[in-house]
C-alpha positions as a printed NumPy array, in Angstrom:
array([[  4.828,   9.249,  18.46 ],
       [  2.295,  11.597,  17.61 ],
       [  2.246,  11.782,  13.108],
       [ -0.139,  14.087,  11.817],
       [ -1.765,  12.508,   8.94 ],
       [ -2.556,  14.83 ,   5.708],
       [ -4.6  ,  13.19 ,   3.618],
       [ -6.189,  10.676,   5.953],
       [ -9.456,   9.756,   3.974],
       [ -7.951,   8.614,   0.346],
       [ -7.513,   6.243,  -0.326],
       [ -3.428,   5.373,   0.393],
       [ -4.154,   8.321,   3.776],
       [ -6.541,   5.026,   5.376],
       [ -3.942,   2.428,   5.187],
       [ -1.049,   4.716,   6.623],
       [ -3.801,   5.695,   8.766],
       [ -3.81 ,   1.14 ,   9.439],
       [ -0.636,   0.78 ,   9.36 ],
       [  0.486,   3.487,  12.169],
       [ -2.769,   3.334,  14.71 ],
       [ -1.796,   0.658,  16.335],
       [  1.319,   1.868,  17.724],
       [  1.374,   5.978,  17.694],
       [ -0.951,   8.644,  17.939],
       [ -2.495,   9.22 ,  14.749],
       [ -3.742,  12.888,  13.88 ],
       [ -6.073,  12.876,  10.988],
       [ -6.247,  15.005,   9.016],
       [ -8.869,  16.743,   5.108],
       [-10.266,  19.769,   4.367],
       [-13.97 ,  17.429,   4.755],
       [-13.533,  15.575,   7.649],
       [-10.862,  14.044,  10.512],
       [ -9.397,  15.527,  13.825],
       [ -8.263,  18.176,  13.05 ],
       [ -9.85 ,  20.729,   9.355],
       [ -7.011,  21.925,   6.693],
       [ -6.721,  23.195,   3.526],
       [ -3.339,  22.344,   3.334],
       [ -3.128,  24.938,   0.109],
       [ -3.689,  27.834,   2.548],
       [ -1.253,  29.487,   5.013],
       [ -3.597,  30.404,   6.743],
       [ -5.247,  26.794,   6.936],
       [ -1.708,  25.681,   7.828],
       [ -0.787,  27.673,  10.592],
       [ -4.199,  27.651,  12.514],
       [ -3.713,  23.402,  11.976],
       [ -0.579,  23.37 ,  13.222],
       [ -0.992,  25.633,  15.964],
       [ -4.674,  23.218,  16.947],
       [ -2.217,  20.499,  16.931],
       [  0.452,  21.791,  19.197],
       [  4.036,  19.568,  18.889],
       [  4.307,  16.389,  17.162],
       [  6.957,  13.694,  15.965],
       [  5.95 ,  12.9  ,  12.133],
       [  3.734,  14.991,   9.454],
       [  3.153,  12.748,   6.425],
       [  1.137,  14.76 ,   3.239],
       [ -0.62 ,  11.424,   1.249],
       [ -1.879,  14.161,  -1.224],
       [ -0.791,  14.061,  -5.269],
       [ -4.519,  14.701,  -7.45 ],
       [ -3.267,  18.575,  -7.808],
       [ -1.836,  18.962, -11.1  ],
       [ -3.907,  18.857, -14.595],
       [ -3.371,  16.138, -17.111],
       [ -4.217,  17.428, -20.977],
       [ -2.594,  16.954, -23.938],
       [  0.315,  19.319, -24.591],
       [ -0.855,  20.976, -27.713],
       [ -3.673,  22.132, -24.801],
       [ -1.939,  23.529, -21.626],
       [ -1.906,  27.053, -20.957],
       [ -0.038,  28.836, -18.045],
       [ -2.802,  27.904, -15.893],
       [ -1.691,  24.389, -16.571],
       [  1.66 ,  24.114, -14.962],
       [  1.255,  27.053, -11.809],
       [ -2.207,  25.005, -10.766],
       [  0.264,  22.182,  -9.825],
       [  3.012,  24.564,  -9.354],
       [  1.433,  25.975,  -6.482],
       [ -0.973,  22.666,  -4.826],
       [  0.795,  20.085,  -5.342],
       [  4.639,  21.743,  -4.751],
       [  4.436,  24.94 ,  -2.917],
       [  1.609,  23.956,  -0.489],
       [  3.65 ,  20.722,   0.843],
       [  6.864,  22.527,   1.499],
       [  4.967,  24.718,   2.843],
       [  3.908,  22.449,   5.322],
       [  7.88 ,  22.295,   5.726],
       [  8.848,  25.845,   6.358],
       [  5.986,  26.634,   9.169],
       [  5.851,  23.165,  10.478],
       [  9.147,  23.109,  11.403],
       [  9.138,  25.291,  14.729],
       [  6.66 ,  22.939,  16.337],
       [  8.417,  19.345,  15.088],
       [  9.841,  17.531,  18.179],
       [ 13.848,  17.341,  17.495],
       [ 14.696,  14.004,  15.523],
       [ 11.573,  14.538,  14.176],
       [ 10.283,  13.626,  10.4  ],
       [  8.544,  14.787,   7.119],
       [  7.185,  12.928,   4.037],
       [  6.115,  14.301,   1.319],
       [  5.061,  12.945,  -2.033],
       [  5.864,  13.064,  -5.918],
       [  4.698,  10.012,  -7.9  ],
       [  5.993,   7.822, -11.278],
       [  5.25 ,  10.442, -13.424],
       [  8.071,  11.534, -13.416],
       [ 10.383,   8.118, -14.521],
       [  7.393,   6.705, -16.795],
       [  5.488,   9.796, -18.421],
       [  2.789,   9.421, -20.958],
       [  1.743,  12.508, -23.353],
       [ -1.11 ,  13.497, -20.366],
       [  1.612,  14.22 , -18.301],
       [  4.185,  17.279, -19.291],
       [  2.424,  19.417, -16.157],
       [  2.582,  16.843, -13.992],
       [  5.857,  14.748, -14.512],
       [  8.382,  18.403, -13.716],
       [  5.995,  19.311, -11.021],
       [  6.864,  15.32 ,  -9.301],
       [ 10.542,  15.98 ,  -9.49 ],
       [ 10.767,  19.249,  -8.344],
       [  9.299,  17.786,  -5.112],
       [ 11.537,  15.265,  -5.425],
       [ 14.639,  17.114,  -5.901],
       [ 14.073,  19.629,  -3.192],
       [ 13.738,  16.68 ,  -0.757],
       [ 17.543,  15.473,  -1.772],
       [ 18.583,  18.966,  -1.411],
       [ 16.263,  20.095,   1.842],
       [ 17.044,  17.428,   3.778],
       [ 20.822,  17.678,   4.745],
       [ 19.619,  21.31 ,   5.578],
       [ 17.053,  20.406,   8.346],
       [ 18.068,  20.999,  12.111],
       [ 17.873,  19.485,  15.263],
       [ 18.024,  16.192,  13.399],
       [ 14.763,  16.069,  11.857],
       [ 14.272,  13.761,   8.56 ],
       [ 12.563,  14.925,   4.945],
       [ 11.748,  12.138,   2.634],
       [  9.557,  11.839,  -0.473],
       [  7.284,   8.998,  -1.635],
       [  6.599,   8.21 ,  -5.177],
       [  3.477,   6.04 ,  -5.914],
       [  2.808,   3.998,  -8.759],
       [ -1.013,   3.68 , -10.127],
       [ -2.877,   2.36 ,  -7.252],
       [ -4.976,  -0.549,  -7.841],
       [ -7.598,  -2.763,  -5.576],
       [ -5.842,  -5.809,  -3.959],
       [ -4.913,  -8.704,  -6.354],
       [ -4.231,  -6.251,  -9.12 ],
       [ -1.416,  -4.886,  -8.857],
       [  2.202,  -6.185, -10.294],
       [  5.187,  -4.62 , -11.908],
       [  4.239,  -1.308, -11.96 ],
       [  1.206,  -0.637,  -9.964],
       [  0.923,  -1.061,  -6.639],
       [ -1.821,  -1.553,  -3.685],
       [ -2.488,   1.662,  -0.815],
       [ -1.505,  -0.767,   1.728],
       [  1.275,  -1.981,  -0.316],
       [  2.003,   2.197,  -0.379],
       [  1.27 ,   3.124,   3.307],
       [  4.138,   0.9  ,   3.565],
       [  6.792,   2.492,   2.152],
       [  5.413,   5.899,   3.872],
       [  5.769,   4.193,   8.057],
       [  8.635,   3.435,   6.941],
       [  9.973,   6.881,   6.172],
       [  8.528,   8.077,   9.492],
       [  9.449,   4.595,  11.371],
       [ 13.382,   4.269,   9.909],
       [ 16.431,   7.247,   9.925],
       [ 16.835,   7.88 ,   6.009],
       [ 16.397,  11.156,   5.439],
       [ 16.729,  13.124,   2.463],
       [ 15.446,   9.943,  -0.055],
       [ 12.829,   9.386,  -3.094],
       [ 11.295,   6.268,  -1.21 ],
       [  9.872,   4.284,  -4.786],
       [  6.467,   2.664,  -4.197],
       [  6.291,   1.003,  -7.341],
       [  4.705,  -3.025,  -7.895],
       [  7.903,  -5.57 ,  -8.161],
       [  9.922,  -3.284,  -5.945],
       [ 11.127,  -3.994,  -1.802],
       [ 10.12 ,  -1.967,   0.449],
       [ 12.89 ,   0.466,   0.913],
       [ 14.876,  -0.475,   3.99 ],
       [ 15.656,   1.506,   6.877]])
């Protein structure tokens, strides 16, 4: 398969790249490095990326840092808007702009996060955005044509090897979940890459 990995230079993205490279053609995409450069928050940049790459079989968006962490009483409208536009809308745009050139039976894998289920005093502008991505995937997957699949991975906090435990996960373990989404048959699923949970079945 020809797999587009957005965020291929990040902690999880590097592991996804490593796991896929032995058996698939990986197109590494990043804002400042990679086989193709793309600012995934810009519609024009995303269109250019898809035009450059052409037909492909899977896209995985290993993103998630584009949110604001502040105490509830410090949050302003722009903090919510920032996360919505960069983490939610930008990932949805990857699907809408990438649908015409993905091959039959292809797949999209997006990223949300564990703060939907385990909030803290600084995640009020973050957890709801993750939940929106999860809900979009659950609602939109059945509407995609040509057998195209759509899933989302919800990673726990990523820690170095040897420090993982219940609720904490290594980048390599996260990558296993992304790879299962790409190579499996499931669709419309929120796949939790959390310490202590098994890798989801296909």
